[in-house]
Short mmCIF file of C-alpha atoms in Angstrom, two decimals:
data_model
loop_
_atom_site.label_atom_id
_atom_site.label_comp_id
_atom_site.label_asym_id
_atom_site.label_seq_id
_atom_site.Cartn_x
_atom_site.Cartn_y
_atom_site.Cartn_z
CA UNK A 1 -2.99 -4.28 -0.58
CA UNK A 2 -2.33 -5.76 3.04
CA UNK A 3 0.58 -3.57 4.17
CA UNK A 4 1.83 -2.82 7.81
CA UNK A 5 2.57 0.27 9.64
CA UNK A 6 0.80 3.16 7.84
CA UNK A 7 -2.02 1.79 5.97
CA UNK A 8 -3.28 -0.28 8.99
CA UNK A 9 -5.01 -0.59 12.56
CA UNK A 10 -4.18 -2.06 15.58
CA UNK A 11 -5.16 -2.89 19.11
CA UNK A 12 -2.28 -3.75 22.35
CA UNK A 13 -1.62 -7.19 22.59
CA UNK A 14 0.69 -8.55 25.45
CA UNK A 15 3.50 -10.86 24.83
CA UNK A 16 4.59 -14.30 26.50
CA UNK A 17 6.58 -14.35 29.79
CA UNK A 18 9.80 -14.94 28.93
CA UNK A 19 13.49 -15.15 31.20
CA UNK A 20 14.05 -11.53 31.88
CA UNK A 21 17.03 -9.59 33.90
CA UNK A 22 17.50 -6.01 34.25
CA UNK A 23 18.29 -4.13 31.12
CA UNK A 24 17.86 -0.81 30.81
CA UNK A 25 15.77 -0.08 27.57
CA UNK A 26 16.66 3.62 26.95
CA UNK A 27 18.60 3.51 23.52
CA UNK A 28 18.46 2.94 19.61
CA UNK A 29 17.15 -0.10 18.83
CA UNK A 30 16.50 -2.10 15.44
CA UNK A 31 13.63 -4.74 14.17
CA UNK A 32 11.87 -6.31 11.34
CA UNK A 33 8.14 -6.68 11.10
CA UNK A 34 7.13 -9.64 9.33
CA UNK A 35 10.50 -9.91 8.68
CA UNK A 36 10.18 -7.59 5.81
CA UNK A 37 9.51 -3.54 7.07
CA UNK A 38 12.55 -2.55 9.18
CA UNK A 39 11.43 -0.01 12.28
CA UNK A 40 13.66 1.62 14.20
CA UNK A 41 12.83 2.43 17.99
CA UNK A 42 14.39 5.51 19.63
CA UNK A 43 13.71 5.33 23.30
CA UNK A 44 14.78 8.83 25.59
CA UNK A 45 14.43 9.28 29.32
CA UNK A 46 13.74 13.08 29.98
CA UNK A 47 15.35 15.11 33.31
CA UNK A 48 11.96 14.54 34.91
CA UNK A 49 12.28 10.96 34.18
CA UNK A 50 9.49 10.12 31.62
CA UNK A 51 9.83 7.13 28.91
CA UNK A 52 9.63 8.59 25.19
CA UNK A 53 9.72 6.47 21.53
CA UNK A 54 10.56 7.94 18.52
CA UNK A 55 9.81 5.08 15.93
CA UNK A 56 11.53 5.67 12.08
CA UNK A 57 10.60 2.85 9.51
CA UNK A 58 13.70 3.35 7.12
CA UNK A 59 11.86 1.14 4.04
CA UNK A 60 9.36 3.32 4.03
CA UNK A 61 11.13 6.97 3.16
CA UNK A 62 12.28 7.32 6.95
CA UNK A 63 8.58 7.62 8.25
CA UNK A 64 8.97 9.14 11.21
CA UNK A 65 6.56 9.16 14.29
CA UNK A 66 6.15 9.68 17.87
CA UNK A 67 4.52 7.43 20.40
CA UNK A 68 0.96 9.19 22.56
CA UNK A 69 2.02 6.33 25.66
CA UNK A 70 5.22 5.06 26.73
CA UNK A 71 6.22 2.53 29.72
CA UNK A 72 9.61 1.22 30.12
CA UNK A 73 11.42 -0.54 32.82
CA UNK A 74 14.49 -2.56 33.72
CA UNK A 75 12.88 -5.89 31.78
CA UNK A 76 9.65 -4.36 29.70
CA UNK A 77 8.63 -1.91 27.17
CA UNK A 78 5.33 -0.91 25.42
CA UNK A 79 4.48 1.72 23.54
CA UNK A 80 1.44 2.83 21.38
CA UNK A 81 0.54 5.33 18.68
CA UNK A 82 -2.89 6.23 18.03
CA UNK A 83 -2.62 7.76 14.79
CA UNK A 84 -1.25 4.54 13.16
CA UNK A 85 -3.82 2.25 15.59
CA UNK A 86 -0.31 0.13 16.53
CA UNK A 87 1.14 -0.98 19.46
CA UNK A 88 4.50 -2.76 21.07
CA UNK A 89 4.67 -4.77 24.14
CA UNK A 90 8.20 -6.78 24.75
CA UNK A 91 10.05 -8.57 27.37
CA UNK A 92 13.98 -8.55 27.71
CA UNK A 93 15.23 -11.42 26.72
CA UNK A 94 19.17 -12.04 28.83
CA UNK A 95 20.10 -15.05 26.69
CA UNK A 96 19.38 -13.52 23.52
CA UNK A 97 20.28 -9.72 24.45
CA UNK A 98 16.66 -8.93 22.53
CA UNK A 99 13.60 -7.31 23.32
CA UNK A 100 11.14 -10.15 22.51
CA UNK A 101 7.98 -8.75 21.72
CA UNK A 102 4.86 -8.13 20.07
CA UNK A 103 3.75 -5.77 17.10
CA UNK A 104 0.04 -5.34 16.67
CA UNK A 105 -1.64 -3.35 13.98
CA UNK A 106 -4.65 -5.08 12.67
CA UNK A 107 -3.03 -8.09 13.18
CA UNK A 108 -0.70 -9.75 15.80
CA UNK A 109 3.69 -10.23 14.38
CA UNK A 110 6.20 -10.78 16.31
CA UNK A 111 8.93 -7.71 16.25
CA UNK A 112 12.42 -8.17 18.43
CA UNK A 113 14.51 -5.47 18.91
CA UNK A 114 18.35 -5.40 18.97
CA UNK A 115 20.85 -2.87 19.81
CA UNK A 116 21.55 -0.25 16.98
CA UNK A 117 24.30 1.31 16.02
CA UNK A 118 25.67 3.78 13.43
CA UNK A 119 26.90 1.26 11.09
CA UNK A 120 23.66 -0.59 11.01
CA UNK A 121 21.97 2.55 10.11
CA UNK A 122 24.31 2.81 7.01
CA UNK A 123 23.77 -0.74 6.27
CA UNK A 124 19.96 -0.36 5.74
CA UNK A 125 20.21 1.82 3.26
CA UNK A 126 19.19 -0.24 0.17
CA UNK A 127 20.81 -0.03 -3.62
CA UNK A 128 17.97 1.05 -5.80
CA UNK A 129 19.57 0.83 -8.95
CA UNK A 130 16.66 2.59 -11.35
CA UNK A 131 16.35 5.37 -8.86
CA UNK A 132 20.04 6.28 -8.70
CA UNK A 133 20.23 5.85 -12.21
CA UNK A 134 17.64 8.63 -12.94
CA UNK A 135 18.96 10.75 -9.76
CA UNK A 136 22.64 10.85 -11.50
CA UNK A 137 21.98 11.09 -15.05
CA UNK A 138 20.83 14.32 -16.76
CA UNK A 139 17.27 14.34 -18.19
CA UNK A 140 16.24 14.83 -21.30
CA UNK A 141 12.68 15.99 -20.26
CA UNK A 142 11.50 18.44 -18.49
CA UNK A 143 9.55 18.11 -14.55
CA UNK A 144 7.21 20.76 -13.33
CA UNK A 145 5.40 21.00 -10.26
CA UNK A 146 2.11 21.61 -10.29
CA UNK A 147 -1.76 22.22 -8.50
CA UNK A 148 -4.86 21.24 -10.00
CA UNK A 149 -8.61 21.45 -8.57
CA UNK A 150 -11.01 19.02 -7.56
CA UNK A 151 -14.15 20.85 -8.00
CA UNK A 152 -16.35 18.21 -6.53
CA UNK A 153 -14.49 18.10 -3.29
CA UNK A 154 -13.08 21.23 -3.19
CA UNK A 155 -10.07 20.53 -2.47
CA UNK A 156 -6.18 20.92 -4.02
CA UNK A 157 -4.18 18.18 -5.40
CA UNK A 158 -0.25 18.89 -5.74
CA UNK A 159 2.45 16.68 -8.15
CA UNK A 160 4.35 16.71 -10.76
CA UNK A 161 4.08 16.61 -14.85
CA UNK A 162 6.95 15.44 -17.13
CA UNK A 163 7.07 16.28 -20.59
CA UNK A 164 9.25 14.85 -23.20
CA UNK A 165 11.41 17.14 -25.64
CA UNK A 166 9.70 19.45 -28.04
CA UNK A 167 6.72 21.18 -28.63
CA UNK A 168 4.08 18.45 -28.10
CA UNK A 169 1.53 18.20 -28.43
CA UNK A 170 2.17 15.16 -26.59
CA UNK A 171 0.60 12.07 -25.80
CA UNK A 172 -0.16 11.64 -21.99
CA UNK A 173 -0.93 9.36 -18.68
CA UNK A 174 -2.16 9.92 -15.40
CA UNK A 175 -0.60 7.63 -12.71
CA UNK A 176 -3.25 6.57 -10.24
CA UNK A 177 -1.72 4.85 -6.72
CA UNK A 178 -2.41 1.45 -4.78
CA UNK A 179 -4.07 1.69 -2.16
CA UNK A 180 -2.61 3.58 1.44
CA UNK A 181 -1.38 7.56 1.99
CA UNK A 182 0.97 7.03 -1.28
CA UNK A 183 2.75 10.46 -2.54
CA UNK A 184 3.06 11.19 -5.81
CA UNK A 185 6.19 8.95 -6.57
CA UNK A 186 4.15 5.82 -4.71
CA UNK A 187 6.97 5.00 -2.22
CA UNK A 188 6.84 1.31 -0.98
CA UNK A 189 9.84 -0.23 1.08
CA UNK A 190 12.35 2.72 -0.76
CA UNK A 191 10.77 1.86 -3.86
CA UNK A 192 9.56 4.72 -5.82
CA UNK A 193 7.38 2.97 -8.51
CA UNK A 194 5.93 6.29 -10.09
CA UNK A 195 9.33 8.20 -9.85
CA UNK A 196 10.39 4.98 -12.84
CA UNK A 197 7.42 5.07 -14.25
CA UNK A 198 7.39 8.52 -15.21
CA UNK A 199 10.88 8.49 -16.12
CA UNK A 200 10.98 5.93 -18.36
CA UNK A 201 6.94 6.91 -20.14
CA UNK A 202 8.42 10.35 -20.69
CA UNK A 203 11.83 9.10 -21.93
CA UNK A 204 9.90 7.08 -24.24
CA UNK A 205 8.09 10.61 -25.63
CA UNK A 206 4.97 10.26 -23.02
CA UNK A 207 3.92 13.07 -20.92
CA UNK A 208 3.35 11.92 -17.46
CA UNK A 209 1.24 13.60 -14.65
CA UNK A 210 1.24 11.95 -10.93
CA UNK A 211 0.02 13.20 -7.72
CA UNK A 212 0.02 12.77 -4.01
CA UNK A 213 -3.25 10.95 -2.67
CA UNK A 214 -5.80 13.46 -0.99
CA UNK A 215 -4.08 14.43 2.84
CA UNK A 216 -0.77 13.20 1.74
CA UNK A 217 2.39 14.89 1.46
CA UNK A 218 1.39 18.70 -0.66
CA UNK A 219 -2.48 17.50 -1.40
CA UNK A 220 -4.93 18.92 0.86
CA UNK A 221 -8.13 17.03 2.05
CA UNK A 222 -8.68 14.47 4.45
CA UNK A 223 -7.33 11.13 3.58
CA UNK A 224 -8.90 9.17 6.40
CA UNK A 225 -12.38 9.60 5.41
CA UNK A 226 -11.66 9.33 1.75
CA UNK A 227 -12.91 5.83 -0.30
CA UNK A 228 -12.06 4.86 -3.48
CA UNK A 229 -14.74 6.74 -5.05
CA UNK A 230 -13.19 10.09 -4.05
CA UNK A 231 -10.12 8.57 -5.32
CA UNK A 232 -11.85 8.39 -8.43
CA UNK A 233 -12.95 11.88 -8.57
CA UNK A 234 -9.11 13.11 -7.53
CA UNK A 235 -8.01 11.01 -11.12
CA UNK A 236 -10.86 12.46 -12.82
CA UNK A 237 -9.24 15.90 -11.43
CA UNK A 238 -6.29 15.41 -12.90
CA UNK A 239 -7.20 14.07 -16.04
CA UNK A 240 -9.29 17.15 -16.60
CA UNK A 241 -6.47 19.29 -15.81
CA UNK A 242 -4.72 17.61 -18.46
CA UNK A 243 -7.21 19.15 -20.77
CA UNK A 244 -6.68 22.32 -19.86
CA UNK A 245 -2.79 22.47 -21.51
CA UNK A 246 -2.07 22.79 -25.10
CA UNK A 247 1.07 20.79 -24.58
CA UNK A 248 -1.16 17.70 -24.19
CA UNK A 249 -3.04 16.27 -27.19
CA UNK A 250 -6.30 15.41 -25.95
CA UNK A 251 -7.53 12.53 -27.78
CA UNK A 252 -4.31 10.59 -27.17
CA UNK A 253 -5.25 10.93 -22.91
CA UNK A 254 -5.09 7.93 -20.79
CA UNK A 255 -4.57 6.43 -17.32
CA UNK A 256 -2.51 4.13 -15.41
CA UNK A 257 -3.48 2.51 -12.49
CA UNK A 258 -1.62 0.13 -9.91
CA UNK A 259 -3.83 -2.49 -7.57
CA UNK A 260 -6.59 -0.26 -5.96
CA UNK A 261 -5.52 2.22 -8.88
CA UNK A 262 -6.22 -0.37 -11.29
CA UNK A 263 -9.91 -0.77 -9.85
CA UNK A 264 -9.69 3.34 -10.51
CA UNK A 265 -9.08 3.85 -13.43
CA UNK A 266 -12.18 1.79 -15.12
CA UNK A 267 -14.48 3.91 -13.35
CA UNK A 268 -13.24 7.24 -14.71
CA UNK A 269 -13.64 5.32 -17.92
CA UNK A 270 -16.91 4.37 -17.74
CA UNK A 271 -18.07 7.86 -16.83
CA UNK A 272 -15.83 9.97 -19.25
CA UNK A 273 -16.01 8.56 -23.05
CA UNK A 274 -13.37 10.91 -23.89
CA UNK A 275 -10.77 9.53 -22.58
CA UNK A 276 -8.22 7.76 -24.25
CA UNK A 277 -7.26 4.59 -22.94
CA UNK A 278 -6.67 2.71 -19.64
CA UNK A 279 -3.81 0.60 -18.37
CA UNK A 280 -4.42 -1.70 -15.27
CA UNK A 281 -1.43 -2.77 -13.43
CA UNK A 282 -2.61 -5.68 -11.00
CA UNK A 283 -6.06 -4.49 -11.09
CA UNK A 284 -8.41 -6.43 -9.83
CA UNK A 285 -11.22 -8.40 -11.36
CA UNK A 286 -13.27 -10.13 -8.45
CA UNK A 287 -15.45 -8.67 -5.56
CA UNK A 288 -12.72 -7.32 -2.69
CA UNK A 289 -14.23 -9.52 -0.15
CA UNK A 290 -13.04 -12.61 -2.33
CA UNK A 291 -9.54 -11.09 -3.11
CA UNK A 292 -9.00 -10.34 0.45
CA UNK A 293 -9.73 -13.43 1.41
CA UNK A 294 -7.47 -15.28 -1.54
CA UNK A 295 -4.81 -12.59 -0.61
CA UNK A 296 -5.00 -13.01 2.92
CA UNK A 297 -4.54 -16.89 2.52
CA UNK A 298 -1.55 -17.08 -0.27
CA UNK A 299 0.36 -14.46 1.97
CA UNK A 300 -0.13 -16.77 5.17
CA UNK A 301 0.89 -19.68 3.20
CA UNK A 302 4.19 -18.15 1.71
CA UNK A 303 4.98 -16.30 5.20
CA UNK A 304 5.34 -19.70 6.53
CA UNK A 305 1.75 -20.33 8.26
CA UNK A 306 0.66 -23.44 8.91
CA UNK A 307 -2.90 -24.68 6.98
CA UNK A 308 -4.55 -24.54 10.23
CA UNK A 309 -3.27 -20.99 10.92
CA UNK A 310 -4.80 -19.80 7.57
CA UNK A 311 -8.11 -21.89 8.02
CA UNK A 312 -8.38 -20.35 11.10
CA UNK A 313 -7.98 -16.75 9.96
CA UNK A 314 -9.71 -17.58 6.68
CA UNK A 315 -13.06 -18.29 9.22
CA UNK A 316 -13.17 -15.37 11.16
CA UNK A 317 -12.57 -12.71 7.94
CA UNK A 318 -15.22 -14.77 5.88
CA UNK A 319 -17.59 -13.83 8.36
CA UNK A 320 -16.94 -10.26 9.60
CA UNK A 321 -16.49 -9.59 5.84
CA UNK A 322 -20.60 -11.16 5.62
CA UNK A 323 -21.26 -8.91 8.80
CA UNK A 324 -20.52 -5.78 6.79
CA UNK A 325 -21.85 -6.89 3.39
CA UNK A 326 -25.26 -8.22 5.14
CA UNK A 327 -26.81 -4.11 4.22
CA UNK A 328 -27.63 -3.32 7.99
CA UNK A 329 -27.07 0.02 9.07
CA UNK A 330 -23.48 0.77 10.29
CA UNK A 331 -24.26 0.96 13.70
CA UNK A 332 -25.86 -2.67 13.66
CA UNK A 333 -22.75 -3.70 12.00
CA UNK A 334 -20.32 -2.65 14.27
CA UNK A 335 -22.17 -4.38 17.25
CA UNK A 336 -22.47 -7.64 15.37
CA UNK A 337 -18.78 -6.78 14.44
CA UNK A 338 -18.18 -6.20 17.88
CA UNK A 339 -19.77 -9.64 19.48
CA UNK A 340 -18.05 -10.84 16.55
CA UNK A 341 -14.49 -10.27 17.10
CA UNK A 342 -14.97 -10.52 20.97
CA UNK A 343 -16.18 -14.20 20.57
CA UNK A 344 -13.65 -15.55 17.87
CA UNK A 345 -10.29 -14.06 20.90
CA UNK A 346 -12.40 -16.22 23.28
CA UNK A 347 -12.46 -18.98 21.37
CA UNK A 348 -8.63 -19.10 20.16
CA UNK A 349 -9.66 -17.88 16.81
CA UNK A 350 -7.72 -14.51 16.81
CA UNK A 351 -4.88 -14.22 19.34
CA UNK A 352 -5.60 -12.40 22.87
CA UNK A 353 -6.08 -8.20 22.57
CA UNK A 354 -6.97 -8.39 18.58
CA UNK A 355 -10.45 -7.79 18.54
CA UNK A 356 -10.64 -4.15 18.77
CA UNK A 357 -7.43 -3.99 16.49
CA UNK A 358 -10.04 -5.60 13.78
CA UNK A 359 -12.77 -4.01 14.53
CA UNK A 360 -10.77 -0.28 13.93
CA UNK A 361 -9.34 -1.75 10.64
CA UNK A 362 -13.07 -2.82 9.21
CA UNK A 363 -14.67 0.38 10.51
CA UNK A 364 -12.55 2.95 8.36
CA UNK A 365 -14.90 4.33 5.48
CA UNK A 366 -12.39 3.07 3.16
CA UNK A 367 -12.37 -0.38 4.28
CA UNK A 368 -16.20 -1.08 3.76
CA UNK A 369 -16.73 0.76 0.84
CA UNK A 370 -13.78 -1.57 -0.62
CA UNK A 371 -14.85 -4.36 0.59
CA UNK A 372 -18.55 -4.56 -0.87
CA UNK A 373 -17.18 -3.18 -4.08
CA UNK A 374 -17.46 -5.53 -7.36
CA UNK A 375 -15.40 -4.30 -9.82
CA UNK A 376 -17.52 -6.61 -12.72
CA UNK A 377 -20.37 -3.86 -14.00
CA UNK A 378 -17.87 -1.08 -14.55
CA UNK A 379 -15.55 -3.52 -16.37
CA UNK A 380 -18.07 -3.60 -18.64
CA UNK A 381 -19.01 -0.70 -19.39
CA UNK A 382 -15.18 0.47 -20.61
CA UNK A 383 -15.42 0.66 -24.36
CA UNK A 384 -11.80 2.37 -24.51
CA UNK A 385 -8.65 0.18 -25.39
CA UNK A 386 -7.51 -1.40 -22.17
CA UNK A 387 -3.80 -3.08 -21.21
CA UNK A 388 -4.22 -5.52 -18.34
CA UNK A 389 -0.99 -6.59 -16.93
CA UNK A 390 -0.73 -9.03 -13.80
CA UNK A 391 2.72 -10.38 -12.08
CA UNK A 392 2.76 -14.15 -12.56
CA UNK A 393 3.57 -14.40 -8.75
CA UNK A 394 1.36 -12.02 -7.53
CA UNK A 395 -0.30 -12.90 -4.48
CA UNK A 396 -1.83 -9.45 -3.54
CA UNK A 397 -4.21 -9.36 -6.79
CA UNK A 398 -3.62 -13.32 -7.83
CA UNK A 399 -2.96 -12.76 -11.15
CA UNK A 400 -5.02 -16.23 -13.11
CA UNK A 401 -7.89 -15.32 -10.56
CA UNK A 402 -8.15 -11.74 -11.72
CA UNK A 403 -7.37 -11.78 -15.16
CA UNK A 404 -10.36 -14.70 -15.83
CA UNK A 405 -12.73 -12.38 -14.09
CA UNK A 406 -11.33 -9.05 -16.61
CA UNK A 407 -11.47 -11.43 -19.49
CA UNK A 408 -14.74 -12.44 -19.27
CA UNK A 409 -16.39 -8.89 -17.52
CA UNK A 410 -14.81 -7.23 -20.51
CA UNK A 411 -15.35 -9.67 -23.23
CA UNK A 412 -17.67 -7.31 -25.26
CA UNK A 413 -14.40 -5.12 -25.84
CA UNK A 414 -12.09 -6.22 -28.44
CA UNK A 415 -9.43 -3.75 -27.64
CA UNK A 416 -8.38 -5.50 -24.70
CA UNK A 417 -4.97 -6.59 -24.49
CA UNK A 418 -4.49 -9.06 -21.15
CA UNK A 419 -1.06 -10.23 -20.00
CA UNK A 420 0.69 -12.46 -17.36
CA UNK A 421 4.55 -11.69 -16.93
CA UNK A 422 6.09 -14.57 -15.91
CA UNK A 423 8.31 -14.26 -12.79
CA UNK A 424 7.17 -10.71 -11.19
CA UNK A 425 4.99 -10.01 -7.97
CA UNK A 426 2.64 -7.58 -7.46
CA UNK A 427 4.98 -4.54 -7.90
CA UNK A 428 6.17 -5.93 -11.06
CA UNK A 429 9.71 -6.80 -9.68
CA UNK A 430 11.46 -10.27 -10.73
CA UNK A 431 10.88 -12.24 -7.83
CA UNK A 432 11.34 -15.60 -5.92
CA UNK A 433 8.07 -16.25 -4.34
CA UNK A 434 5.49 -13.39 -4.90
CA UNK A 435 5.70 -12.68 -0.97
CA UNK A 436 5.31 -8.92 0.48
CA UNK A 437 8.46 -9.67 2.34
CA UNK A 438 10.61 -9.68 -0.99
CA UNK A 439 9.92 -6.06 -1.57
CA UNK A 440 11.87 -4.30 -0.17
CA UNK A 441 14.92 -6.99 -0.84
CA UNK A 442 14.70 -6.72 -4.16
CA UNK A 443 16.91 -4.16 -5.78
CA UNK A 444 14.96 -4.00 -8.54
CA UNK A 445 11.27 -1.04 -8.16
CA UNK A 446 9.57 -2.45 -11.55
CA UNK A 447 10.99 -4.87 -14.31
CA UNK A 448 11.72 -3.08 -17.70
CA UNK A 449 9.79 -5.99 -19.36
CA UNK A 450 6.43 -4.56 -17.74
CA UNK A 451 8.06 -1.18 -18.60
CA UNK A 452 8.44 -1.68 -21.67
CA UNK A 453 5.11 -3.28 -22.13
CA UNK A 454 3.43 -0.65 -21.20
CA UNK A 455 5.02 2.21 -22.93
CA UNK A 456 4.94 0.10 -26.68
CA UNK A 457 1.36 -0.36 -25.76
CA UNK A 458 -0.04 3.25 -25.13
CA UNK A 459 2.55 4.18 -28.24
CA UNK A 460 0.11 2.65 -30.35
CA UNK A 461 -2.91 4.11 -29.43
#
């Protein structure tokens, strides 16, 4: 769940002095946060000789974005955009021909920037093999777009059902996102993880409905305000559209949810007996204060952070995340949040400009809801059969952490099916380490053995 660039805030941080001569910085220029999300910094000079930044983040669907505040000169640049809370601040660098700098959005990275050209554009496209595959070959099912109303909210959802060949009535899912402004094809790094999921369900004679999130993409409503209990209601939407078609059968109605989806989908079970089934894809099992905190710590350690580094960082969440679960009133929170933040910068805990970059990220209506949520009294309360699939090397939603909490929360169930697959991370790709930063290198968007898993699975219901 810890992503960069869309999903989370920031605050301007400044970056060491370093040996600078005059460079000019108007021009394309290329960089990897955490060496893992490519962004691409466009920087124009207009006739009346003001600075602009057009930033595109090519692993993540050519994002595209301008910058509110811009200053440039012969050795510096910094930008910031106040709709993704982010902001850059580098130095020219002679020796190395870089911009050395800093990249702050709810946490401090370092993000250099190197002259780009045209054929280092084409070399970041990436091969995604399953995607091309189903973008070449001819399908043998067919994909509608459709709308379907949230009553609750009001509000419009947009995406897009596949159904296999035939009549029907057939057997169905609802794909519920991660967490972040996901479409309906969940796009991470170039990775479209619902675009193979619904290909290969409906291949496999499964009809398939998926969405974009609330505010994203064709969906109306306003994302930034929304917690994971609207999200809830949105599934609930579509699963009750579902109902309404006589190409679905009814009884044979489930959903599939990935990470935050996965803490989804059990609550539309709980409250709706009739529906079929549930599959959670790296859903997790503990309170979110403890998985952000176990995340947050195997990330640091396979990023290359030293013990100390992660102790450090480990300290100051522990205790904002105590702030906000302590049941004062928001505005009391914030100002202990506040002192908080303000103290641990002073004291070396969080690096110099960061507090109000954490303070933005824990004030977001999504963010505390999340955070004091304990997934373990909805677990179990699902009586319907339930696949629980985690990545062996997961470190988003650890997968031995969370699948001892599901076991046990949902031990009054017997038709619950729980699986580690050796080998794959948190997006179900084979990987090396588990580590965000493998995402968007692997070729692969999700492993056929978790595929196939699935699909055998909700078969037999």
């Amino acid at each position: 769940m810890k992503k960069f660039l869309i999903t989370c805030s920031t605050v301007f941080a400044m970056s060491a002095s370093l040996p600078a001569l005059a460079e000019d910085p108007v021009g394309n220029w290329t960089g990897l946060v955490e060496g893992a999300i490519r962004l691409n910094i466009y920087l124009t000079k207009t006739q009346t000789g003001q600075h602009e930044v057009t930033l595109i983040s090519p692993d993540q669907g050519n994002f595209t974005i301008k910058a509110d505040k811009v200053e440039a000169g012969e050795n510096f640049m910094r930008f910031s955009i106040a709709k993704l809370n982010c902001n850059y601040d580098a130095k020219w660098d002679e020796a190395q021909k870089t911009w050395v700098g800093t990249w702050t959005q709810g946490q401090v990275v370092k993000l250099n920037l190197t002259r780009l050209d045209e054929k280092a554009i084409a070399a970041q496209v990436k091969k995604r093999p399953q995607e091309e595959a189903i973008a070449k070959n001819p399908r043998n099912y067919s994909s509608t777009e459709v709308s379907f109303q949230n009553t609750k909210a009001n509000i419009n959802l947009a995406g897009t059902i596949t159904l296999p060949q035939g009549k029907g009535p057939f057997p169905a899912v609802v794909l519920v996102h991660g967490s972040g402004p996901n479409d309906r094809d969940q796009t991470i790094i170039e990775h479209k993880v619902f675009l193979v999921l619904a290909d290969h369900f409906t291949k496999q004679g499964i009809a398939v409905l998926r969405y974009d999130k609330r505010g994203v993409a064709a969906s109306k409503g306003d994302y930034k305000t929304a917690t994971s209990f609207d999200f809830a209601d949105d599934a609930q939407a579509a699963v009750d559209y579902l109902r309404t078609r006589s190409d679905i059968n009814h009884s044979k109605l489930g959903i599939v949810g990935h990470s935050e989806g996965g803490l989804i989908a059990p609550m539309v079970a709980a409250n709706d007996p009739k529906l079929g089934f549930i599959v959670l894809m790296a859903g997790p099992g503990v309170r979110s204060d403890a998985l952000l905190l176990e995340q947050s710590r195997l990330i640091g350690l396979a990023n290359g952070e030293s013990q100390a580094e992660v102790d450090k960082d480990q300290k100051v969440s522990r205790a904002a995340y105590a702030i906000i679960n302590s049941g004062a009133d928001d505005k009391t929170i914030t100002e202990r949040l506040t002192a908080h933040f303000d103290k641990a910068e002073k004291d070396g805990d969080l690096p110099k400009g960061a507090a109000a970059g954490q303070l933005s990220t824990l004030e977001k209506p999504w963010f505390r809801a999340f955070l004091k949520y304990d997934p373990a009294p909805t677990l179990s309360k699902v009586k319907q059969p339930t696949l629980v699939l985690n990545g062996e090397l997961d470190l988003q939603v650890p997968s031995k952490m969370n699948l001892d909490a599901i076991r046990a929360h949902m031990k009054a169930n017997k038709k619950v099916v729980i699986k580690e697959l050796p080998k794959l991370n948190h997006l179900f790709q084979v990987a090396t380490t588990g580590s965000p930063t493998e995402y968007g290198k692997i070729e692969e968007t999700v492993s056929p053995i978790a595929l196939d898993a699935m699909s055998s699975w909700i078969l037999q219901q």
